[in-house]
CSV table of C-alpha atoms and ligand atoms in Angstrom, one decimal:
chain,number,residue,atom,x,y,z
A,1,MET,CA,92.9,15.0,108.0
A,2,GLU,CA,90.1,14.5,111.0
A,3,ARG,CA,87.2,17.0,111.4
A,4,LEU,CA,87.4,19.3,114.4
A,5,ILE,CA,84.2,21.3,115.1
A,6,VAL,CA,84.7,24.6,116.8
A,7,ALA,CA,81.9,25.2,119.3
A,8,THR,CA,81.6,29.1,118.1
A,9,ASN,CA,79.3,31.5,116.3
A,10,ASN,CA,82.5,34.1,116.5
A,11,ASN,CA,84.3,34.8,113.0
A,12,GLY,CA,87.0,36.3,114.3
A,13,LYS,CA,88.0,33.5,116.9
A,14,LEU,CA,87.0,30.7,114.3
A,15,GLU,CA,89.8,32.4,111.7
A,16,GLU,CA,92.5,32.6,114.4
A,17,ILE,CA,91.9,29.4,115.7
A,18,SER,CA,91.8,27.8,112.0
A,19,ALA,CA,95.1,29.8,111.4
A,20,ILE,CA,96.4,27.3,113.8
A,21,LEU,CA,94.8,24.0,114.0
A,22,GLY,CA,94.2,24.1,110.0
A,23,SER,CA,97.5,22.2,109.5
A,24,HIS,CA,96.6,19.3,112.1
A,25,PHE,CA,92.7,19.3,111.4
A,26,CYS,CA,90.0,20.1,109.1
A,27,VAL,CA,88.6,22.9,110.8
A,28,LEU,CA,84.7,23.6,110.8
A,29,GLY,CA,82.9,26.4,112.6
A,30,MET,CA,79.3,25.5,113.9
A,31,LYS,CA,77.8,27.4,110.8
A,32,ASP,CA,80.1,25.2,108.5
A,33,ALA,CA,78.9,22.2,110.2
A,34,GLY,CA,75.3,23.1,109.8
A,35,ILE,CA,74.9,23.7,113.7
A,36,ASP,CA,72.4,26.6,114.5
A,37,MET,CA,72.3,26.5,118.6
A,38,ASP,CA,72.4,29.0,121.1
A,39,ILE,CA,74.3,27.8,124.1
A,40,GLU,CA,73.8,29.2,127.7
A,41,GLU,CA,77.2,30.1,129.1
A,42,ASN,CA,76.1,29.9,132.7
A,43,GLY,CA,79.5,28.8,134.0
A,44,SER,CA,81.4,31.0,136.5
A,45,THR,CA,85.1,30.5,135.0
A,46,PHE,CA,86.2,31.0,131.5
A,47,VAL,CA,87.2,27.3,131.8
A,48,ASP,CA,83.5,26.1,132.8
A,49,ASN,CA,81.9,28.2,130.0
A,50,ALA,CA,84.3,26.7,127.1
A,51,ARG,CA,83.3,23.0,128.9
A,52,ILE,CA,79.7,23.9,128.4
A,53,LYS,CA,80.0,24.8,124.6
A,54,ALA,CA,82.3,21.9,123.6
A,55,ARG,CA,79.9,19.6,125.6
A,56,ALA,CA,76.8,20.6,124.2
A,57,ILE,CA,78.4,20.3,120.7
A,58,HIS,CA,79.9,17.0,121.6
A,59,GLU,CA,76.7,15.7,122.6
A,60,LEU,CA,74.8,16.8,119.5
A,61,ILE,CA,77.4,15.4,116.8
A,62,GLY,CA,80.0,13.6,118.6
A,63,GLY,CA,83.8,14.0,116.9
A,64,HIS,CA,86.4,15.9,117.8
A,65,VAL,CA,85.0,19.4,119.5
A,66,LEU,CA,87.1,22.1,120.7
A,67,ALA,CA,85.5,25.8,122.4
A,68,ASP,CA,87.4,28.9,123.5
A,69,ASP,CA,85.9,31.0,126.2
A,70,SER,CA,87.5,34.3,126.4
A,71,GLY,CA,87.5,37.7,127.7
A,72,LEU,CA,89.1,41.3,129.0
A,73,CYS,CA,89.7,41.5,132.6
A,74,ILE,CA,90.6,44.9,133.6
A,75,ASP,CA,92.6,45.2,136.5
A,76,ALA,CA,91.0,48.5,138.0
A,77,LEU,CA,87.6,46.9,137.4
A,78,ASN,CA,88.7,43.9,139.6
A,79,GLY,CA,88.8,41.8,136.3
A,80,ALA,CA,85.4,42.9,134.8
A,81,PRO,CA,84.1,42.6,132.2
A,82,GLY,CA,85.7,38.9,132.2
A,83,ILE,CA,83.7,35.8,131.2
A,84,TYR,CA,80.9,38.7,130.6
A,85,SER,CA,82.9,40.6,127.8
A,86,ALA,CA,80.7,39.6,125.0
A,87,ARG,CA,77.8,40.6,126.8
A,88,PHE,CA,79.4,43.7,128.5
A,89,PHE,CA,76.9,47.1,128.5
A,90,GLY,CA,74.1,45.0,126.7
A,91,LYS,CA,75.0,42.5,124.1
A,92,ASP,CA,73.7,44.6,121.1
A,93,SER,CA,75.8,47.7,122.1
A,94,THR,CA,78.7,48.0,119.3
A,95,TYR,CA,82.1,48.0,120.5
A,96,GLU,CA,82.6,51.9,119.9
A,97,GLU,CA,80.1,51.8,122.8
A,98,LYS,CA,81.5,49.2,124.8
A,99,PHE,CA,85.1,51.4,124.4
A,100,ILE,CA,83.1,55.0,125.6
A,101,GLU,CA,81.9,52.6,128.7
A,102,ILE,CA,85.1,51.3,129.6
A,103,ASN,CA,86.6,55.1,129.4
A,104,ARG,CA,84.0,56.3,131.4
A,105,LEU,CA,84.3,53.7,134.2
A,106,LEU,CA,88.0,54.3,134.1
A,107,ASP,CA,87.6,58.0,134.2
A,108,GLY,CA,89.9,59.3,137.1
A,109,VAL,CA,92.4,55.9,136.6
A,110,PRO,CA,96.0,57.1,136.1
A,111,GLU,CA,97.2,55.9,132.5
A,112,ASP,CA,99.9,53.7,134.2
A,113,ASN,CA,96.8,51.7,135.9
A,114,ARG,CA,95.0,51.0,132.9
A,115,THR,CA,96.1,47.6,132.6
A,116,ALA,CA,94.3,44.7,131.6
A,117,GLN,CA,94.7,40.7,130.4
A,118,PHE,CA,93.2,39.0,127.4
A,119,VAL,CA,92.1,35.7,129.2
A,120,CYS,CA,91.2,32.8,126.8
A,121,ALA,CA,90.3,29.1,128.2
A,122,ILE,CA,90.4,26.2,125.3
A,123,VAL,CA,88.5,23.1,126.3
A,124,TYR,CA,89.3,20.3,123.5
A,125,ILE,CA,87.3,17.1,123.3
A,126,ASP,CA,88.0,14.1,121.5
A,127,SER,CA,86.0,11.4,120.0
A,128,ASN,CA,86.0,9.3,122.7
A,129,GLY,CA,85.1,12.4,125.2
A,130,LYS,CA,88.0,12.9,126.6
A,131,GLU,CA,88.7,16.5,127.9
A,132,VAL,CA,92.1,18.4,127.4
A,133,ILE,CA,92.1,22.1,128.6
A,134,ALA,CA,94.5,24.9,127.9
A,135,GLU,CA,94.6,28.2,128.9
A,136,GLY,CA,96.5,31.3,127.7
A,137,ARG,CA,96.8,35.2,128.6
A,138,VAL,CA,98.6,38.2,127.2
A,139,ASP,CA,99.2,41.9,129.2
A,140,GLY,CA,98.1,45.0,127.5
A,141,VAL,CA,97.2,48.7,128.2
A,142,LEU,CA,93.8,50.4,127.2
A,143,LEU,CA,94.1,53.1,124.9
A,144,ALA,CA,91.3,55.9,125.5
A,145,THR,CA,90.9,56.2,121.7
A,146,PRO,CA,90.9,52.4,119.4
A,147,ARG,CA,93.6,52.0,116.9
A,148,GLY,CA,93.3,49.8,113.9
A,149,ARG,CA,91.0,47.7,112.1
A,150,LYS,CA,92.3,44.1,112.3
A,151,GLY,CA,91.0,41.5,114.7
A,152,PHE,CA,87.6,41.9,116.6
A,153,GLY,CA,86.0,42.9,119.7
A,154,TYR,CA,88.3,44.9,122.1
A,155,ASP,CA,91.5,44.9,119.6
A,156,PRO,CA,91.1,48.2,118.9
A,157,ILE,CA,91.9,49.4,122.4
A,158,PHE,CA,94.1,46.6,123.8
A,159,TYR,CA,97.6,48.0,123.4
A,160,ILE,CA,100.8,46.2,123.2
A,161,PRO,CA,103.6,48.1,124.7
A,162,GLU,CA,106.2,45.9,123.7
A,163,LEU,CA,105.1,46.0,119.9
A,164,ARG,CA,103.8,49.6,120.3
A,165,LYS,CA,100.7,48.8,118.5
A,166,THR,CA,97.1,47.3,119.3
A,167,THR,CA,96.0,43.9,118.6
A,168,ALA,CA,93.9,45.5,115.8
A,169,GLU,CA,97.0,46.4,114.0
A,170,ILE,CA,98.9,43.6,113.9
A,171,SER,CA,98.1,40.6,111.5
A,172,ASP,CA,96.3,37.3,112.5
A,173,THR,CA,99.5,35.7,112.1
A,174,GLU,CA,101.1,37.8,114.5
A,175,LYS,CA,98.7,38.2,116.8
A,176,ASN,CA,98.5,34.0,117.2
A,177,MET,CA,102.1,34.3,118.3
A,178,ILE,CA,101.5,36.7,121.1
A,179,SER,CA,97.8,36.5,122.2
A,180,HIS,CA,95.8,34.5,125.1
A,181,ARG,CA,94.3,32.4,122.3
A,182,GLY,CA,97.3,31.8,120.2
A,183,ARG,CA,99.4,30.7,123.8
A,184,ALA,CA,96.3,28.7,124.6
A,185,LEU,CA,96.3,26.9,121.1
A,186,TYR,CA,100.0,26.2,121.2
A,187,HIS,CA,99.7,24.6,124.5
A,188,LEU,CA,97.0,22.5,123.7
A,189,LEU,CA,98.9,21.1,120.7
A,190,GLN,CA,101.8,20.3,122.8
A,191,LEU,CA,99.3,18.8,125.0
A,192,LEU,CA,97.8,16.5,122.5
A,193,GLU,CA,101.5,15.4,121.4
A,194,THR,CA,102.5,14.6,124.6
A,195,GLU,CA,99.6,12.3,124.9
A,196,ASN,CA,100.0,10.7,121.3
A,197,LYS,CA,103.5,9.7,122.1
B,1,LIG,P1,81.3,32.3,121.1
B,1,LIG,O1,80.7,32.2,122.4
B,1,LIG,O2,80.3,31.6,119.9
B,1,LIG,O3,82.4,31.4,121.1
B,1,LIG,P2,81.3,34.7,121.9
B,1,LIG,O4,82.0,36.0,121.3
B,1,LIG,O5,80.0,35.1,122.5
B,1,LIG,O6,81.5,34.0,120.8
B,1,LIG,P3,82.7,34.4,124.4
B,1,LIG,O7,81.6,34.4,125.3
B,1,LIG,O8,83.9,33.5,124.7
B,1,LIG,O9,82.5,33.8,122.9
B,1,LIG,O10,83.6,35.9,124.8
B,1,LIG,C1,84.3,36.1,124.2
B,1,LIG,C2,84.5,38.0,124.1
B,1,LIG,O11,86.0,38.4,125.0
B,1,LIG,C3,84.6,38.3,122.8
B,1,LIG,O12,83.2,38.3,122.5
B,1,LIG,C4,85.1,39.9,122.7
B,1,LIG,O13,84.2,40.8,123.1
B,1,LIG,C5,86.1,39.5,123.8
B,1,LIG,N1,87.4,39.1,123.4
B,1,LIG,C6,87.9,37.6,123.1
B,1,LIG,N2,89.0,37.2,123.0
B,1,LIG,C7,89.3,38.8,122.0
B,1,LIG,C8,90.1,39.1,121.2
B,1,LIG,O14,91.2,38.1,120.6
B,1,LIG,N3,90.4,40.1,120.4
B,1,LIG,C9,89.4,40.9,120.9
B,1,LIG,N4,88.2,40.7,121.6
B,1,LIG,C10,88.4,39.4,122.6
Protein backbone atom coordinates (compact mmCIF):
# COMPACT_ATOMS: atom_id res chain seq x y z
CA MET A 1 0.00 0.00 0.00
CA GLU A 2 1.27 3.47 -0.81
CA ARG A 3 1.93 5.97 1.96
CA LEU A 4 -0.32 9.01 2.29
CA ILE A 5 0.82 11.78 4.62
CA VAL A 6 -2.06 13.79 6.06
CA ALA A 7 -0.91 17.37 6.68
CA THR A 8 -2.66 17.76 10.02
CA ASN A 9 -1.88 18.00 13.70
CA ASN A 10 -5.54 17.44 14.60
CA ASN A 11 -5.99 13.84 15.81
CA GLY A 12 -9.78 13.98 15.53
CA LYS A 13 -9.49 14.74 11.82
CA LEU A 14 -6.76 12.16 11.34
CA GLU A 15 -8.88 9.37 12.85
CA GLU A 16 -11.85 10.20 10.64
CA ILE A 17 -9.65 10.44 7.53
CA SER A 18 -7.87 7.15 8.34
CA ALA A 19 -11.21 5.36 8.81
CA ILE A 20 -12.16 6.17 5.21
CA LEU A 21 -8.80 6.13 3.43
CA GLY A 22 -7.12 3.38 5.50
CA SER A 23 -8.19 0.65 3.09
CA HIS A 24 -6.70 2.56 0.14
CA PHE A 25 -3.51 4.01 1.62
CA CYS A 26 -1.15 3.58 4.55
CA VAL A 27 -2.31 6.80 6.23
CA LEU A 28 0.16 8.73 8.41
CA GLY A 29 -0.28 12.01 10.25
CA MET A 30 2.51 14.58 10.46
CA LYS A 31 3.64 13.31 13.85
CA ASP A 32 3.75 9.67 12.62
CA ALA A 33 5.88 10.86 9.70
CA GLY A 34 8.25 12.70 12.08
CA ILE A 35 7.29 16.14 10.79
CA ASP A 36 7.11 18.97 13.30
CA MET A 37 6.09 22.04 11.35
CA ASP A 38 3.85 24.98 12.01
CA ILE A 39 2.23 25.94 8.72
CA GLU A 40 0.82 29.45 8.45
CA GLU A 41 -2.72 29.23 7.08
CA ASN A 42 -3.01 32.63 5.46
CA GLY A 43 -5.41 31.80 2.63
CA SER A 44 -8.86 33.32 2.31
CA THR A 45 -10.86 30.15 1.56
CA PHE A 46 -10.98 26.57 2.83
CA VAL A 47 -9.48 25.36 -0.45
CA ASP A 48 -6.64 27.93 -0.28
CA ASN A 49 -5.73 26.83 3.24
CA ALA A 50 -5.93 23.12 2.46
CA ARG A 51 -3.65 23.72 -0.54
CA ILE A 52 -1.17 25.70 1.59
CA LYS A 53 -0.91 22.80 4.07
CA ALA A 54 -0.71 20.09 1.41
CA ARG A 55 1.90 21.95 -0.65
CA ALA A 56 4.08 22.70 2.40
CA ILE A 57 4.34 19.00 3.24
CA HIS A 58 4.65 17.90 -0.37
CA GLU A 59 7.55 20.32 -0.88
CA LEU A 60 9.18 19.00 2.29
CA ILE A 61 9.01 15.26 1.67
CA GLY A 62 7.20 14.58 -1.61
CA GLY A 63 5.00 11.50 -2.01
CA HIS A 64 1.23 11.50 -1.74
CA VAL A 65 -0.09 14.20 0.60
CA LEU A 66 -3.58 15.22 1.69
CA ALA A 67 -4.76 18.22 3.71
CA ASP A 68 -8.14 19.07 5.17
CA ASP A 69 -9.26 22.60 5.91
CA SER A 70 -12.62 22.78 7.54
CA GLY A 71 -14.79 24.80 9.86
CA LEU A 72 -18.13 25.82 11.24
CA CYS A 73 -20.10 28.44 9.27
CA ILE A 74 -22.93 30.03 11.27
CA ASP A 75 -25.69 31.54 9.13
CA ALA A 76 -26.69 34.27 11.61
CA LEU A 77 -23.02 35.35 11.78
CA ASN A 78 -22.64 35.56 7.99
CA GLY A 79 -20.61 32.36 7.84
CA ALA A 80 -18.28 33.08 10.78
CA PRO A 81 -16.10 31.64 12.23
CA GLY A 82 -15.54 29.72 8.92
CA ILE A 83 -11.85 29.41 8.12
CA TYR A 84 -11.09 30.90 11.55
CA SER A 85 -12.93 28.12 13.47
CA ALA A 86 -9.80 26.69 15.14
CA ARG A 87 -8.74 30.21 16.20
CA PHE A 88 -12.23 31.51 17.10
CA PHE A 89 -12.25 33.41 20.44
CA GLY A 90 -8.47 32.93 20.63
CA LYS A 91 -6.61 29.80 19.65
CA ASP A 92 -5.96 28.87 23.28
CA SER A 93 -9.58 29.10 24.40
CA THR A 94 -11.32 25.83 25.25
CA TYR A 95 -14.31 24.61 23.24
CA GLU A 96 -16.51 25.22 26.33
CA GLU A 97 -15.41 28.88 26.14
CA LYS A 98 -16.02 28.99 22.38
CA PHE A 99 -19.55 27.56 22.90
CA ILE A 100 -20.32 30.26 25.49
CA GLU A 101 -19.09 32.93 23.09
CA ILE A 102 -21.25 31.51 20.28
CA ASN A 103 -24.29 31.62 22.57
CA ARG A 104 -23.45 35.22 23.46
CA LEU A 105 -23.19 36.19 19.78
CA LEU A 106 -26.45 34.38 19.00
CA ASP A 107 -28.31 35.92 21.92
CA GLY A 108 -31.73 37.01 20.66
CA VAL A 109 -31.52 34.91 17.49
CA PRO A 110 -34.67 32.75 17.27
CA GLU A 111 -34.05 29.00 17.69
CA ASP A 112 -35.05 28.29 14.08
CA ASN A 113 -32.30 30.62 12.89
CA ARG A 114 -29.46 28.95 14.81
CA THR A 115 -28.55 27.07 11.64
CA ALA A 116 -24.97 26.31 10.60
CA GLN A 117 -22.90 24.16 8.28
CA PHE A 118 -19.73 22.21 8.73
CA VAL A 119 -17.65 22.73 5.59
CA CYS A 120 -14.59 20.76 4.47
CA ALA A 121 -12.12 21.19 1.63
CA ILE A 122 -9.67 18.40 0.87
CA VAL A 123 -6.62 18.94 -1.30
CA TYR A 124 -4.82 15.77 -2.38
CA ILE A 125 -1.44 15.99 -4.13
CA ASP A 126 0.02 12.90 -5.75
CA SER A 127 3.71 12.05 -5.94
CA ASN A 128 3.99 13.94 -9.27
CA GLY A 129 2.56 17.10 -7.74
CA LYS A 130 -0.85 16.77 -9.39
CA GLU A 131 -3.70 18.16 -7.32
CA VAL A 132 -7.24 16.84 -6.78
CA ILE A 133 -9.76 18.94 -4.81
CA ALA A 134 -12.94 17.69 -3.15
CA GLU A 135 -15.41 19.49 -0.92
CA GLY A 136 -18.26 18.53 1.38
CA ARG A 137 -20.73 20.13 3.76
CA VAL A 138 -23.43 19.16 6.23
CA ASP A 139 -26.29 21.21 7.68
CA GLY A 140 -27.07 21.41 11.37
CA VAL A 141 -28.54 23.51 14.15
CA LEU A 142 -26.50 24.88 17.05
CA LEU A 143 -27.56 23.73 20.50
CA ALA A 144 -27.27 26.12 23.45
CA THR A 145 -26.13 23.21 25.67
CA PRO A 146 -23.42 20.80 24.45
CA ARG A 147 -24.29 17.09 24.13
CA GLY A 148 -22.03 14.05 23.64
CA ARG A 149 -18.37 13.22 24.14
CA LYS A 150 -17.31 11.76 20.80
CA GLY A 151 -15.77 13.61 17.88
CA PHE A 152 -13.89 16.85 18.51
CA GLY A 153 -14.12 20.62 18.22
CA TYR A 154 -17.66 21.95 17.75
CA ASP A 155 -19.28 18.49 17.56
CA PRO A 156 -21.08 18.73 20.96
CA ILE A 157 -23.19 21.70 19.80
CA PHE A 158 -23.71 20.61 16.17
CA TYR A 159 -27.15 18.98 16.16
CA ILE A 160 -28.46 17.11 13.13
CA PRO A 161 -32.28 17.19 13.28
CA GLU A 162 -32.69 14.09 11.05
CA LEU A 163 -30.57 12.04 13.48
CA ARG A 164 -31.84 13.79 16.62
CA LYS A 165 -28.21 13.75 17.75
CA THR A 166 -25.18 15.96 17.77
CA THR A 167 -22.10 14.85 15.87
CA ALA A 168 -20.53 14.19 19.30
CA GLU A 169 -23.22 11.57 20.02
CA ILE A 170 -22.46 9.34 17.02
CA SER A 171 -19.49 7.09 16.25
CA ASP A 172 -16.73 8.09 13.81
CA THR A 173 -18.18 5.61 11.33
CA GLU A 174 -21.67 7.15 11.54
CA LYS A 175 -20.22 10.65 11.43
CA ASN A 176 -18.19 9.80 8.31
CA MET A 177 -21.35 8.69 6.50
CA ILE A 178 -22.99 12.11 6.79
CA SER A 179 -20.30 14.65 7.65
CA HIS A 180 -18.65 17.39 5.60
CA ARG A 181 -15.33 15.49 5.85
CA GLY A 182 -16.87 12.11 5.00
CA ARG A 183 -18.60 13.58 1.96
CA ALA A 184 -15.43 15.34 0.78
CA LEU A 185 -13.37 12.15 1.22
CA TYR A 186 -15.85 9.88 -0.60
CA HIS A 187 -15.97 12.43 -3.38
CA LEU A 188 -12.16 12.43 -3.51
CA LEU A 189 -12.12 8.63 -3.80
CA GLN A 190 -14.56 8.82 -6.72
CA LEU A 191 -12.40 11.42 -8.45
CA LEU A 192 -9.24 9.31 -7.95
CA GLU A 193 -11.02 6.20 -9.23
CA THR A 194 -12.21 8.04 -12.37
CA GLU A 195 -8.65 9.29 -12.96
CA ASN A 196 -7.20 5.79 -12.70
CA LYS A 197 -9.62 4.25 -15.17
P1 LIG B 1 -4.81 21.19 11.06
O1 LIG B 1 -4.74 22.57 10.41
O2 LIG B 1 -3.53 20.77 11.68
O3 LIG B 1 -5.40 20.17 10.13
P2 LIG B 1 -6.88 22.44 12.66
O4 LIG B 1 -7.79 21.92 13.72
O5 LIG B 1 -6.16 23.73 12.94
O6 LIG B 1 -5.85 21.28 12.31
P3 LIG B 1 -8.38 23.75 10.55
O7 LIG B 1 -7.51 24.92 10.43
O8 LIG B 1 -8.95 23.14 9.29
O9 LIG B 1 -7.67 22.55 11.31
O10 LIG B 1 -9.59 24.13 11.51
C1 LIG B 1 -10.67 23.28 11.60
C2 LIG B 1 -11.47 23.63 12.85
O11 LIG B 1 -12.86 23.61 12.51
C3 LIG B 1 -11.28 22.55 13.90
O12 LIG B 1 -10.17 22.83 14.74
C4 LIG B 1 -12.62 22.62 14.62
O13 LIG B 1 -12.65 23.72 15.48
C5 LIG B 1 -13.60 22.90 13.48
N1 LIG B 1 -14.06 21.64 12.85
C6 LIG B 1 -13.77 21.18 11.60
N2 LIG B 1 -14.30 19.97 11.38
C7 LIG B 1 -14.94 19.65 12.52
C8 LIG B 1 -15.65 18.52 12.91
O14 LIG B 1 -15.78 17.45 12.13
N3 LIG B 1 -16.17 18.50 14.14
C9 LIG B 1 -16.03 19.56 14.96
N4 LIG B 1 -15.35 20.66 14.68
C10 LIG B 1 -14.80 20.72 13.45
